[in-house]
Coordinates of C-alpha atoms and ligand atoms in Angstrom, one line a residue:
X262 CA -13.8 -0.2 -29.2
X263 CA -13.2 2.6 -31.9
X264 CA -10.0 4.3 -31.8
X265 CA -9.6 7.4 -33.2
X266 CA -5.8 7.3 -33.9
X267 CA -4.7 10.8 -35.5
X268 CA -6.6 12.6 -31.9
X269 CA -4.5 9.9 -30.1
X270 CA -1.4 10.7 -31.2
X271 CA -1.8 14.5 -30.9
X272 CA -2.5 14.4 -27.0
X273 CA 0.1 11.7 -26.4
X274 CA 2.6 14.3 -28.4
X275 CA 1.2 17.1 -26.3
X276 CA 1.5 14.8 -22.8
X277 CA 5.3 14.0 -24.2
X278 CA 6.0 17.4 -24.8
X279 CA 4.6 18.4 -21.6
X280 CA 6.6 15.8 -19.6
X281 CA 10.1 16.7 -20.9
X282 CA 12.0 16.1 -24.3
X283 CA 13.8 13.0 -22.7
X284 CA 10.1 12.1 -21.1
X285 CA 11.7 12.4 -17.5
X286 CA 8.6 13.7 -16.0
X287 CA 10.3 15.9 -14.0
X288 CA 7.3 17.3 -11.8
X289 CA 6.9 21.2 -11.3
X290 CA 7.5 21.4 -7.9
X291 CA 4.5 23.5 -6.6
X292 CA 4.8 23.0 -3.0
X293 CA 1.9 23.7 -1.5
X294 CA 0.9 24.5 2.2
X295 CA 4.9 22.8 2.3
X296 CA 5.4 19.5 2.6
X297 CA 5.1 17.0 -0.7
X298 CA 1.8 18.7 -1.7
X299 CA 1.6 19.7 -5.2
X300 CA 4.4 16.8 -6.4
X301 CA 1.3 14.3 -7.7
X302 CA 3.4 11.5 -6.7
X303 CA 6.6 12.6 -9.0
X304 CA 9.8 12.4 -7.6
X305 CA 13.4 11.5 -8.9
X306 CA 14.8 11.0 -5.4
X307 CA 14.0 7.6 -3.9
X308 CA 14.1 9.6 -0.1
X309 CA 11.8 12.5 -0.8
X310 CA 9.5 9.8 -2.5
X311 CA 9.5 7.7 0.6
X312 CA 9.3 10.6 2.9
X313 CA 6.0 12.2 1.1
X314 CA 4.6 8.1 1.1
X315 CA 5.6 7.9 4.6
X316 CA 3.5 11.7 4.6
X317 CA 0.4 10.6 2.8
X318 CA 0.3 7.7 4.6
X319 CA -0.4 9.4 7.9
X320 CA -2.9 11.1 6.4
X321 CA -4.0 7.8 5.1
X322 CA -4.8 6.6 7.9
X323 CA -6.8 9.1 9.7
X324 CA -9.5 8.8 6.6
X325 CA -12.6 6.1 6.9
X326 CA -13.2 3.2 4.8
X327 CA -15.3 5.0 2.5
X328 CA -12.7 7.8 2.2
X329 CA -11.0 4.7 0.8
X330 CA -13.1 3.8 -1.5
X331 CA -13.5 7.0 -3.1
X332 CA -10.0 7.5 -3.5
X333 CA -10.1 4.2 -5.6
X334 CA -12.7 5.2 -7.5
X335 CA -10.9 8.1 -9.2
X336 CA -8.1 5.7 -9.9
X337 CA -11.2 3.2 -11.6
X338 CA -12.5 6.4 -13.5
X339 CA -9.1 7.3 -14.6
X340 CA -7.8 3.8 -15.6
X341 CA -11.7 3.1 -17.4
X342 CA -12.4 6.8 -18.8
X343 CA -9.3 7.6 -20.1
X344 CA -7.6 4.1 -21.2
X345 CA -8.0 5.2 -24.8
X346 CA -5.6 7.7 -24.3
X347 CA -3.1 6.4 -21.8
X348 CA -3.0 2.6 -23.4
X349 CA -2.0 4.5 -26.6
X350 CA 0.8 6.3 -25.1
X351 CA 1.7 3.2 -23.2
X352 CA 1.9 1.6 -26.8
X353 CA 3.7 4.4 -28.4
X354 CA 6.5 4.3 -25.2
X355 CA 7.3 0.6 -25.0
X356 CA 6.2 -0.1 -28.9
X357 CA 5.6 -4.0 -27.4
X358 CA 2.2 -5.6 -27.5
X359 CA -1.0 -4.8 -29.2
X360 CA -3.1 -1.4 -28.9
X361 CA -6.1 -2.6 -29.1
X362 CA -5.0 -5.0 -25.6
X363 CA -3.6 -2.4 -24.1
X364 CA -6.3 -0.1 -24.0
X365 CA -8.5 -3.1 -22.8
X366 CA -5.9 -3.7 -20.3
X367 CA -6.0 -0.1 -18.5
X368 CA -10.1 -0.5 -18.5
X369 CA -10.5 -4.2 -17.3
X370 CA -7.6 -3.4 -14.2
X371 CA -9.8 -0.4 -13.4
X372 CA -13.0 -2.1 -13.1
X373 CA -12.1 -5.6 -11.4
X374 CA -8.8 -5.0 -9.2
X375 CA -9.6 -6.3 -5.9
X376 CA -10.6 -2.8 -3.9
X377 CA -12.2 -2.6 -0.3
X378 CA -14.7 -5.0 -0.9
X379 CA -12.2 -7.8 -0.1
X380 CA -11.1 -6.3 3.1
X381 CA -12.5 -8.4 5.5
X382 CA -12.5 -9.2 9.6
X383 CA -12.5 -12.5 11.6
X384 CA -14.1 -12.9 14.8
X385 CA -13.5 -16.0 17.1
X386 CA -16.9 -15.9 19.8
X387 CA -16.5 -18.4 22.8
X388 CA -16.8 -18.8 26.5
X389 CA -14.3 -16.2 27.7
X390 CA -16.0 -12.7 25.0
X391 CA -14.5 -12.4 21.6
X392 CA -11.3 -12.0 19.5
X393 CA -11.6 -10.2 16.6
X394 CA -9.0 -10.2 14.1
X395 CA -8.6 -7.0 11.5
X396 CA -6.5 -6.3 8.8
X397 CA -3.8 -3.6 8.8
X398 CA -2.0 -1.9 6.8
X399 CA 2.3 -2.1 6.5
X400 CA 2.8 1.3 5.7
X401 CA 4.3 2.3 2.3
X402 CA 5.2 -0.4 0.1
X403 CA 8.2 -0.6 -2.5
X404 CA 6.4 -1.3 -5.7
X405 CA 8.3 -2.9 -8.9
X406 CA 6.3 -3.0 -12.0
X407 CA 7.1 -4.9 -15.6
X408 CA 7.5 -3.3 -19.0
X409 CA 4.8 -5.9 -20.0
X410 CA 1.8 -3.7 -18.7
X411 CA 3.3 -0.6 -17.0
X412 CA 0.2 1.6 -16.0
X413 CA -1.9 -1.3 -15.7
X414 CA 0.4 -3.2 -13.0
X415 CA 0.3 0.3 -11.6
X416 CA -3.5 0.6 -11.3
X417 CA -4.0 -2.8 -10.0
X418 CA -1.2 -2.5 -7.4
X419 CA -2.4 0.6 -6.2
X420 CA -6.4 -0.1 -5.9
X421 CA -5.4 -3.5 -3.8
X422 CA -2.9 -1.1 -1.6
X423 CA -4.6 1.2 -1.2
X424 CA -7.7 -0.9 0.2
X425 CA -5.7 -2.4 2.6
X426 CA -4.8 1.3 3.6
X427 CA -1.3 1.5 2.5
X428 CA 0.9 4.0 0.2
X429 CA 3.3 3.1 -2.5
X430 CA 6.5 4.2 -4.3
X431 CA 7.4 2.7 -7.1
X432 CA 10.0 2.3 -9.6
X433 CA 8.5 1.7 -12.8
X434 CA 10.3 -0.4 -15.4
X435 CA 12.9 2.6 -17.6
X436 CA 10.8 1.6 -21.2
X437 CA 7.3 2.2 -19.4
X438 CA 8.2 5.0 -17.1
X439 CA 6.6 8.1 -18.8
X440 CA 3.1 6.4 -19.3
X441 CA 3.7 5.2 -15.5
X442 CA 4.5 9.0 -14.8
X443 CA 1.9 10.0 -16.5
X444 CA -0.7 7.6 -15.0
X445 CA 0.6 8.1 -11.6
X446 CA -0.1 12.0 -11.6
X447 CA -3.8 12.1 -13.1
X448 CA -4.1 9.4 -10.3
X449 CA -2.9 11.8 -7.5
X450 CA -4.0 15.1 -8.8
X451 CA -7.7 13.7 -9.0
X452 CA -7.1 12.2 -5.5
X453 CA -5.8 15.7 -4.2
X454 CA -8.2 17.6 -5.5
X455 CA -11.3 15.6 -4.1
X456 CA -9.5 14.4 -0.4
X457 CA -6.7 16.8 0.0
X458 CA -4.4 14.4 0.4
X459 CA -1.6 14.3 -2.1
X460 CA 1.0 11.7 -3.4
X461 CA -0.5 8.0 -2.4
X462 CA 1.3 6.5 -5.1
X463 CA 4.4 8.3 -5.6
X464 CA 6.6 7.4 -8.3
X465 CA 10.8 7.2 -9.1
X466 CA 10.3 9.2 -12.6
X467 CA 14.0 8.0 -13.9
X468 CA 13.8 5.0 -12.4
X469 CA 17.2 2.7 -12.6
X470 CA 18.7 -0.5 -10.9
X471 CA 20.1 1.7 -8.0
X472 CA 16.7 3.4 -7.6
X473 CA 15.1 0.3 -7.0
X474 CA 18.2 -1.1 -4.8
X475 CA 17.6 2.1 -2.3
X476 CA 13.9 1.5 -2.2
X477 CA 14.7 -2.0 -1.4
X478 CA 17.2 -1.0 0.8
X479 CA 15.1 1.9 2.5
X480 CA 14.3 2.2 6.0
X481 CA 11.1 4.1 5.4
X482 CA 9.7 1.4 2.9
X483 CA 7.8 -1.5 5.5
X484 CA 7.0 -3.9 2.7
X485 CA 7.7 -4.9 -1.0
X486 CA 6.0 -6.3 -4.1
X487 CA 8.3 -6.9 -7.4
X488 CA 6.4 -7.6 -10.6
X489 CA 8.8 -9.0 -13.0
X490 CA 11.1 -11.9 -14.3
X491 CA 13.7 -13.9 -12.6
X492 CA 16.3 -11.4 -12.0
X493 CA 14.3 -9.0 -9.7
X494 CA 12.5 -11.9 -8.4
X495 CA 15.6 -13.1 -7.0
X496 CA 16.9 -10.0 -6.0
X497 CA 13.6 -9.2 -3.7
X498 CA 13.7 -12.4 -2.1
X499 CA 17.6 -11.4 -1.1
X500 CA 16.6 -8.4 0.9
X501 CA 16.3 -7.9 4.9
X502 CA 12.2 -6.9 4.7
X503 CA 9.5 -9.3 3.3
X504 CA 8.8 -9.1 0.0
X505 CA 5.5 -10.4 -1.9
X506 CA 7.0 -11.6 -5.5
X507 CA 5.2 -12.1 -8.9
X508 CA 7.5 -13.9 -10.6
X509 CA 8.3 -15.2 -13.9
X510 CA 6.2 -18.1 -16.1
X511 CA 6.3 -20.4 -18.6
X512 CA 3.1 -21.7 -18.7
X513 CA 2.5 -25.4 -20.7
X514 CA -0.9 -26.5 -22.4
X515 CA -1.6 -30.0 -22.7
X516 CA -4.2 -31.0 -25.0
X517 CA -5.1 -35.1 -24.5
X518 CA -7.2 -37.3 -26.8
X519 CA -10.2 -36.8 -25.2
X520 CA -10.0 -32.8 -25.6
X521 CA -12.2 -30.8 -28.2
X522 CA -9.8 -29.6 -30.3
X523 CA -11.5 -26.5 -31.8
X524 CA -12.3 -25.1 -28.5
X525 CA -9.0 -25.7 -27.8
X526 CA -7.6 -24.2 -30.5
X527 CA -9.4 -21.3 -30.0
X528 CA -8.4 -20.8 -26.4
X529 CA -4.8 -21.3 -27.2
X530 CA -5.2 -18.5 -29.9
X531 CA -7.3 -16.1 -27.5
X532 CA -4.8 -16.7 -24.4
X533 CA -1.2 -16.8 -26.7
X534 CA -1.9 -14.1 -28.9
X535 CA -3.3 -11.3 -26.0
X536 CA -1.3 -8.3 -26.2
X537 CA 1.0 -10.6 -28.4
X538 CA 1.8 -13.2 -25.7
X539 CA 3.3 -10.5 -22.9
X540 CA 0.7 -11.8 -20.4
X541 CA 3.0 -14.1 -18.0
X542 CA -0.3 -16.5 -17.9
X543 CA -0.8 -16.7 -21.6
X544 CA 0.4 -20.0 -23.2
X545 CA 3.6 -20.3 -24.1
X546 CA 4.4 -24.0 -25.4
X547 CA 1.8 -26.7 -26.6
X548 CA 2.1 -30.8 -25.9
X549 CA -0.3 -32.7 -27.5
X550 CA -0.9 -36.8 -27.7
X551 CA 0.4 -38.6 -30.6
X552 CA -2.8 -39.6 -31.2
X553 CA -5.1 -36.3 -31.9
X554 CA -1.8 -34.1 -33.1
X555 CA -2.0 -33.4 -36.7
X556 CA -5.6 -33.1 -36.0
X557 CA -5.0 -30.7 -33.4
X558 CA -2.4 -29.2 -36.0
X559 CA -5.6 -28.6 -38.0
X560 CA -7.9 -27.3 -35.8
X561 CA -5.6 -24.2 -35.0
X562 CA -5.1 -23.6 -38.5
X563 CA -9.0 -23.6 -39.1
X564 CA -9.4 -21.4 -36.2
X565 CA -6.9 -18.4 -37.6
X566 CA -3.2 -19.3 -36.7
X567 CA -0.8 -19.9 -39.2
X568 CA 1.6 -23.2 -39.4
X569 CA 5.4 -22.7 -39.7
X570 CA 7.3 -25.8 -41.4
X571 CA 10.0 -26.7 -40.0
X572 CA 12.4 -24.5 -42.1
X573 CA 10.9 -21.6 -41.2
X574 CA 10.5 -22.7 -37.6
X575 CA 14.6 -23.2 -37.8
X576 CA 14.9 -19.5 -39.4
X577 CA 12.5 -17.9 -36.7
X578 CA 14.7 -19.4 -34.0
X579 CA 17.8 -18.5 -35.4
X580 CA 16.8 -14.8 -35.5
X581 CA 14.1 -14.3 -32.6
X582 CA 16.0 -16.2 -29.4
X583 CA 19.9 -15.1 -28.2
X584 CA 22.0 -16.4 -26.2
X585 CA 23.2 -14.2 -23.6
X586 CA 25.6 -14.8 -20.6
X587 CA 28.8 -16.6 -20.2
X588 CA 29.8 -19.9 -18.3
X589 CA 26.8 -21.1 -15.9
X590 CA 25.1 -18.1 -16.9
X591 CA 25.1 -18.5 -20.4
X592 CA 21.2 -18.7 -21.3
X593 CA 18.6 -17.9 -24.1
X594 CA 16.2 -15.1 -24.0
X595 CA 14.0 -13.5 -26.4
X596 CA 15.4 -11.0 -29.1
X597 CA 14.3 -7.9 -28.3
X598 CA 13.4 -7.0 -32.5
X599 CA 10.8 -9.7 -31.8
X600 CA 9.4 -9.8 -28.5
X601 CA 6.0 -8.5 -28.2
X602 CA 5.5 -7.8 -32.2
X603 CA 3.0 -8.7 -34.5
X604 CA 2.8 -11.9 -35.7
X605 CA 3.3 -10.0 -39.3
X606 CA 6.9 -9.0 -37.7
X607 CA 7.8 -12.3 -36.8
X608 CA 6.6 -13.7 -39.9
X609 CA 8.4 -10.8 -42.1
X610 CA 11.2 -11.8 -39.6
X611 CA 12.1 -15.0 -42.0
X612 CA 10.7 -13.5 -45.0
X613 CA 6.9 -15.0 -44.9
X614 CA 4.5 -12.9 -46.0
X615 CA 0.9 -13.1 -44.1
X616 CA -2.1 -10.9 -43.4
X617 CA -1.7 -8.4 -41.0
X618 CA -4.9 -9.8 -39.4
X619 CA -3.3 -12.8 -38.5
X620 CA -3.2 -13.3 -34.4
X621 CA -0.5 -16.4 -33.9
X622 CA 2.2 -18.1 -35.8
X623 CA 2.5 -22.5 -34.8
X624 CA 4.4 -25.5 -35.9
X625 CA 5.6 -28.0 -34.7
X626 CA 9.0 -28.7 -32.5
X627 CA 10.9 -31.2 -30.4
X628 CA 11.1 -30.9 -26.8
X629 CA 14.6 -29.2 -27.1
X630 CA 13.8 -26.3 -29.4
X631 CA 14.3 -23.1 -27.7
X632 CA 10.9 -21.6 -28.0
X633 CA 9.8 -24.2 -25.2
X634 CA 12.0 -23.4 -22.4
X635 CA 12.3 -20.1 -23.4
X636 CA 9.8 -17.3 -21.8
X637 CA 9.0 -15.9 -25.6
X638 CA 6.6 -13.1 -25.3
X639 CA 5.9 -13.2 -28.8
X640 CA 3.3 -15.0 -30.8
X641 CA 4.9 -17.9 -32.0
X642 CA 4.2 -21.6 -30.1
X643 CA 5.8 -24.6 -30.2
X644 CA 3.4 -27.8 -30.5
X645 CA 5.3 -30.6 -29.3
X646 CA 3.8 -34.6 -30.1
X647 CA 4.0 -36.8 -26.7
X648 CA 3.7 -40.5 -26.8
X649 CA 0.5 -40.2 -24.4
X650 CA -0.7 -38.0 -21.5
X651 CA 1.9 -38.6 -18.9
X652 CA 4.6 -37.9 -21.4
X653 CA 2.9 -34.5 -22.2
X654 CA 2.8 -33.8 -18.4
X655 CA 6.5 -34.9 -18.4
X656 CA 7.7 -32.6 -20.8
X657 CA 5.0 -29.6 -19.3
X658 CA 6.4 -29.7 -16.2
X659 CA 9.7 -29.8 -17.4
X660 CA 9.4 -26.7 -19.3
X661 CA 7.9 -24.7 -16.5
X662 CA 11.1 -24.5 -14.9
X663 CA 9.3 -25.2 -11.5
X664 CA 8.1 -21.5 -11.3
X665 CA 4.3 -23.2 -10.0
X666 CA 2.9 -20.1 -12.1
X667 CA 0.5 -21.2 -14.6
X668 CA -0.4 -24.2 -16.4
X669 CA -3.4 -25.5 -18.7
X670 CA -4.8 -28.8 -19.6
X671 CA -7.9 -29.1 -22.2
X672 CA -9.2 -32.9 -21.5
X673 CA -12.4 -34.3 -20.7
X674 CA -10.7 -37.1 -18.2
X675 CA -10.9 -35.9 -14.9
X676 CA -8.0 -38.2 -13.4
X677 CA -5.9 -36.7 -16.5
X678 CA -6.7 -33.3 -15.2
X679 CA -5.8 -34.7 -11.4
X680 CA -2.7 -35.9 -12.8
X681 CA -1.8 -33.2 -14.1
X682 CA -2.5 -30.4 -11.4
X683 CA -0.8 -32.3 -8.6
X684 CA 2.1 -32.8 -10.9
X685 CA 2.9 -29.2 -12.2
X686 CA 2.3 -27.6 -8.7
X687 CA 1.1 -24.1 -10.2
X688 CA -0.5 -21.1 -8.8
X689 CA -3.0 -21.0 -11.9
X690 CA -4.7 -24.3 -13.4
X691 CA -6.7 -24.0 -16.2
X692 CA -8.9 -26.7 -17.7
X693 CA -10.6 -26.0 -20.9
X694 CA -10.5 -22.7 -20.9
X695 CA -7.9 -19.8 -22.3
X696 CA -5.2 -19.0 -19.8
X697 CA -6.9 -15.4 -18.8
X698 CA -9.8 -17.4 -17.7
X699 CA -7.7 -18.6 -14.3
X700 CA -7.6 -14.9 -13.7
X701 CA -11.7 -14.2 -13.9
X702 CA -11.5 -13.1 -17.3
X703 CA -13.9 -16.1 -18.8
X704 CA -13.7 -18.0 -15.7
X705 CA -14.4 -17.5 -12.0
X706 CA -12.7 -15.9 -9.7
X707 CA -11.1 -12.2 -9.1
X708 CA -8.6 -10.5 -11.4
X709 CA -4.7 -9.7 -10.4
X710 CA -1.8 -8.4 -12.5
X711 CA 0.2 -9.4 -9.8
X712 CA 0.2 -13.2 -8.9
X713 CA 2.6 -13.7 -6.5
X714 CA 4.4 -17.1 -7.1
X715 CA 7.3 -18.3 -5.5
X716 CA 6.7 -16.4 -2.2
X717 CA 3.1 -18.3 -2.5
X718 CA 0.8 -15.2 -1.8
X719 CA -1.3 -16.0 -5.5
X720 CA -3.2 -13.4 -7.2
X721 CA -3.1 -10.5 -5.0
X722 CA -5.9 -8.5 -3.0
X723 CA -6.2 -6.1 -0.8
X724 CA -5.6 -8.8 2.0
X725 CA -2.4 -9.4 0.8
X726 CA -0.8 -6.3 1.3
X727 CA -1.8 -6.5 5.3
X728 CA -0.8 -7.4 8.9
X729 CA -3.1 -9.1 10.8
X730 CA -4.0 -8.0 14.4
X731 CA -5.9 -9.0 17.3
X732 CA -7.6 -7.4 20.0
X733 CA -9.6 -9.7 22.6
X734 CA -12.6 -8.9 25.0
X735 CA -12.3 -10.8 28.0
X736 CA -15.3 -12.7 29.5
X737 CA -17.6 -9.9 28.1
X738 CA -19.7 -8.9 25.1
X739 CA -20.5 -12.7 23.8
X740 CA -24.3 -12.2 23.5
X741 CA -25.5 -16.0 23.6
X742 CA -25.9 -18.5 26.1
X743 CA -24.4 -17.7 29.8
Ligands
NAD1058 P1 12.0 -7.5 -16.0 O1 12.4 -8.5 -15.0 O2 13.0 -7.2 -17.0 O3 11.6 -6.1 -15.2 C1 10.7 -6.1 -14.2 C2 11.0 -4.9 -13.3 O4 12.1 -5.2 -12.5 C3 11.4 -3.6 -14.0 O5 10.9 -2.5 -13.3 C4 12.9 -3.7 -14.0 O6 13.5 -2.4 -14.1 C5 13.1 -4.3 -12.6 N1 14.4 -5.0 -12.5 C6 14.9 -5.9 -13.3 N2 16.0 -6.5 -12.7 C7 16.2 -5.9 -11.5 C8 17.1 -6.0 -10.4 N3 18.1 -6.9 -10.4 N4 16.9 -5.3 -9.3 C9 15.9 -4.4 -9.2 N5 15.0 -4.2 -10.2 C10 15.1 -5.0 -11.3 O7 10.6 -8.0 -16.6 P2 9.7 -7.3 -17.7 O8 10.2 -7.7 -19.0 O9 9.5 -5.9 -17.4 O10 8.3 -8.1 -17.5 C11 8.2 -9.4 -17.9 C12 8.5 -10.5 -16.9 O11 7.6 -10.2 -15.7 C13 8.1 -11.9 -17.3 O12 9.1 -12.8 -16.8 C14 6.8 -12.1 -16.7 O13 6.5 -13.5 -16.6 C15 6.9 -11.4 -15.4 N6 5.6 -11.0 -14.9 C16 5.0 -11.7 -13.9 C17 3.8 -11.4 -13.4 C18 3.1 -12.1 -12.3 O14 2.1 -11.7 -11.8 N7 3.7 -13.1 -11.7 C19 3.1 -10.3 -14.0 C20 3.6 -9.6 -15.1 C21 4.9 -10.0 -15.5

């Protein structure tokens, strides 16, 4: 894709300037024909965001299917036509990740989130007529979305809700907020302009802990999904309402004796260096048998990624992972210098000098070096030597913290592969293939940004986000037989 940079940074400046100094977004309030009409989804009160939801929403659901799908299709165009422009301001604001990923990002959500295609009805046909079972919608959902991929959470969420015939409001992580604002109202302004109906997706436009506590809280909010790490996992799954959580990962790669190590290599390069390892699929620690490790070693070094000694490994620690917390809580997290940079950052980090071409940093590491237990997000990976394949399954499972998010294996022994997919227990399991693969993105299967893990609901669709409801025919309108 060919990026002209200099036009890029001139709109972005112009949307910033447009949006407010601090970037708050605040919304000219053009009320028109009264109600939320006019807002485009941008509100810094979590009630009148709710209330115009709870608005568009009606109107919601008076519309047909089709209305539906047209609505998402503006939200497609949007995310496909104009992902040049908004994954560079999405870069610029949250200055993680890579531009070229997340302008690849914004276009792939747009053209494979789940949309009304997966919407779906049962029918049970017997003796006494026919039950039919439809999906409904909740109402307006209470939307949480990660710094990680703001706008493209965003897109995703709302095409799946949406289908399902359900509104959102959402409170967008503080660092991605104006690109979320900015998103959110070409979304709704298209939408308005072609159906009438205004605010869908509706957006908290200085979002902050409280903002998303009363949206939690809210009586007009029927549902929630939280995109994010532990902290807001565990503070959705506290509240009163159901919530559908995407959770945090820590996904493991094995790689056994019977693996072929270049394809290997290059998979663990193309999944851990995307968007410079924010993806909570991408790999994030390595275990490898005694037996193929140093050539395994190799391969990743003939396939681009450049080997840390142990020196440098020990410097790159010491400056890219804190410890935070006190007591029980005391923990390790990534630095925030580091997370999501280049690989040229990290590198420059410990004063190494490499090409700025170069995708992923390596090396090797025992079991208890930070960078395994430690969500990274930043392209640096630990290869640990096992004695054999159940002592790499051992140590993967250990370091996935029992999250059940993501794991890979690259092996050509199927009961190796058995072994370890019962063991790890994850939502994603990936055999020979790069870790975006388990989401359709090399492999089969449909696309998510929002795999819901410990509340078990997996990648997300439209079906996700509804009720179910019968309604039965009694002794009547089954066409066969008596
Ligand atoms: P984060 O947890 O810091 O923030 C996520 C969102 O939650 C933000 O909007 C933030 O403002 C909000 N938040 C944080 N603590 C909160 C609390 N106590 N109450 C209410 N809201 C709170 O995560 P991040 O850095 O933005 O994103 C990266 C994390 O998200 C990683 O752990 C990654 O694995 C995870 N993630 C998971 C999925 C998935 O599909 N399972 C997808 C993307 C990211």
């Amino acid at each position: 894709m060919q990026v002209d940079e200099t036009l890029i940074r001139n709109v972005v400046q112009q949307v910033i300037t447009r949006l407010g100094a601090n970037g708050s977004a605040a919304p000219a309030a053009t009320v028109v024909g009264g109600g939320h009409r006019g807002r485009h989804g941008l509100f810094s009160c979590v009630d009148e965001a709710v209330a115009a939801a709870n608005e568009a929403f009606d109107r919601l659901s008076e519309r047909t299917l089709e209305d539906r799908r047209r609505i998402i299709a503006h939200i497609r165009r949007i995310s496909i036509d104009q992902c040049v422009e908004l994954g560079t301001m999405e870069m610029e604001e949250t200055q993680i990740g890579r531009l070229a990923h997340k302008i690849e990002k914004l276009k792939t959500l747009g053209e494979r989130s789940p949309g009304v295609e997966f919407m779906r009805s049962e029918v049970f046909s017997g003796d006494h007529g026919l039950a039919v079972i439809e999906h409904a919608p909740f109402g307006v959902i209470g939307t949480i979305t990660p710094v990680t991929h703001s706008l493209p959470t965003i897109t995703g969420n709302a095409v799946s809700m949406i289908a399902g015939g359900n509104t959102l409001v959402i409170n967008p992580h503080p660092n991605g907020r104006r690109v979320a604002a900015e998103g959110v109202r070409r979304f709704n302004e298209a939408i308005h302009r072609d159906l009438g109906i205004d605010n869908l997706i509706c957006l908290i436009t200085e979002p902050t802990l409280e903002t998303a506590e009363a949206i939690f809280k809210h009586r007009g909010v029927a549902l929630l999904c939280v995109t994010g790490g532990p902290g807001v996992a565990r503070a959705a799954m506290q509240q009163a309402k159901r919530a559908i959580v995407a959770g945090p990962g820590n996904p493991p790669v094995v790689v056994d004796e019977t693996a072929e190590l270049d394809r290997a290599a290059r998979c663990i390069i193309q999944g851990a260096a995307y968007d410079n390892n924010l993806l909570c699929i991408a790999e994030k620690q390595v275990f490898v048998v005694e037996q193929v490790f140093d050539a395994m070693m190799a391969a990743m070094e003939l396939a681009g990624a450049v080997r840390l000694n142990a020196s440098e490994i020990d410097a790159l620690t010491k400056v890219a992972i804190d410890t935070v917390g006190e007591g029980q809580k005391k923990h390790q997290v990534p630095h925030r210098d580091f997370l999501g940079k280049d690989a040229a950052v990290l590198a420059r980090g410990i004063g190494k000098g490499i090409p700025s071409n170069v995708e992923l940093l390596f090396g090797e590491t025992d079991e208890s070096n930070p960078f395994v237990p430690v969500e990274q997000m930043m392209p640096f990976i630990p290869f640990v030597r096992a004695r054999d394949v159940d002592h790499a399954i051992d140590m993967a499972y250990r370091s996935e913290h029992g999250f059940r998010h993501t794991a890979m294996i690259h092996s050509n022994n199927v009961r190796h592969m058995t072994r370890m997919g019962k063991r790890m227990d994850t939502t994603l399991f990936v055999k020979n293939g790069a870790s975006m693969a388990g989401l359709g993105l090399g492999g089969e299967g449909y696309l998510s940004f929002s795999i819901a893990t410990p509340t078990g609901e997996g990648p997300t669709t439209p079906l996700t986000f509804t009720r179910e409801r019968r309604c039965s025919m009694i002794d009547d309108l089954r066409i066969l037989g008596k």
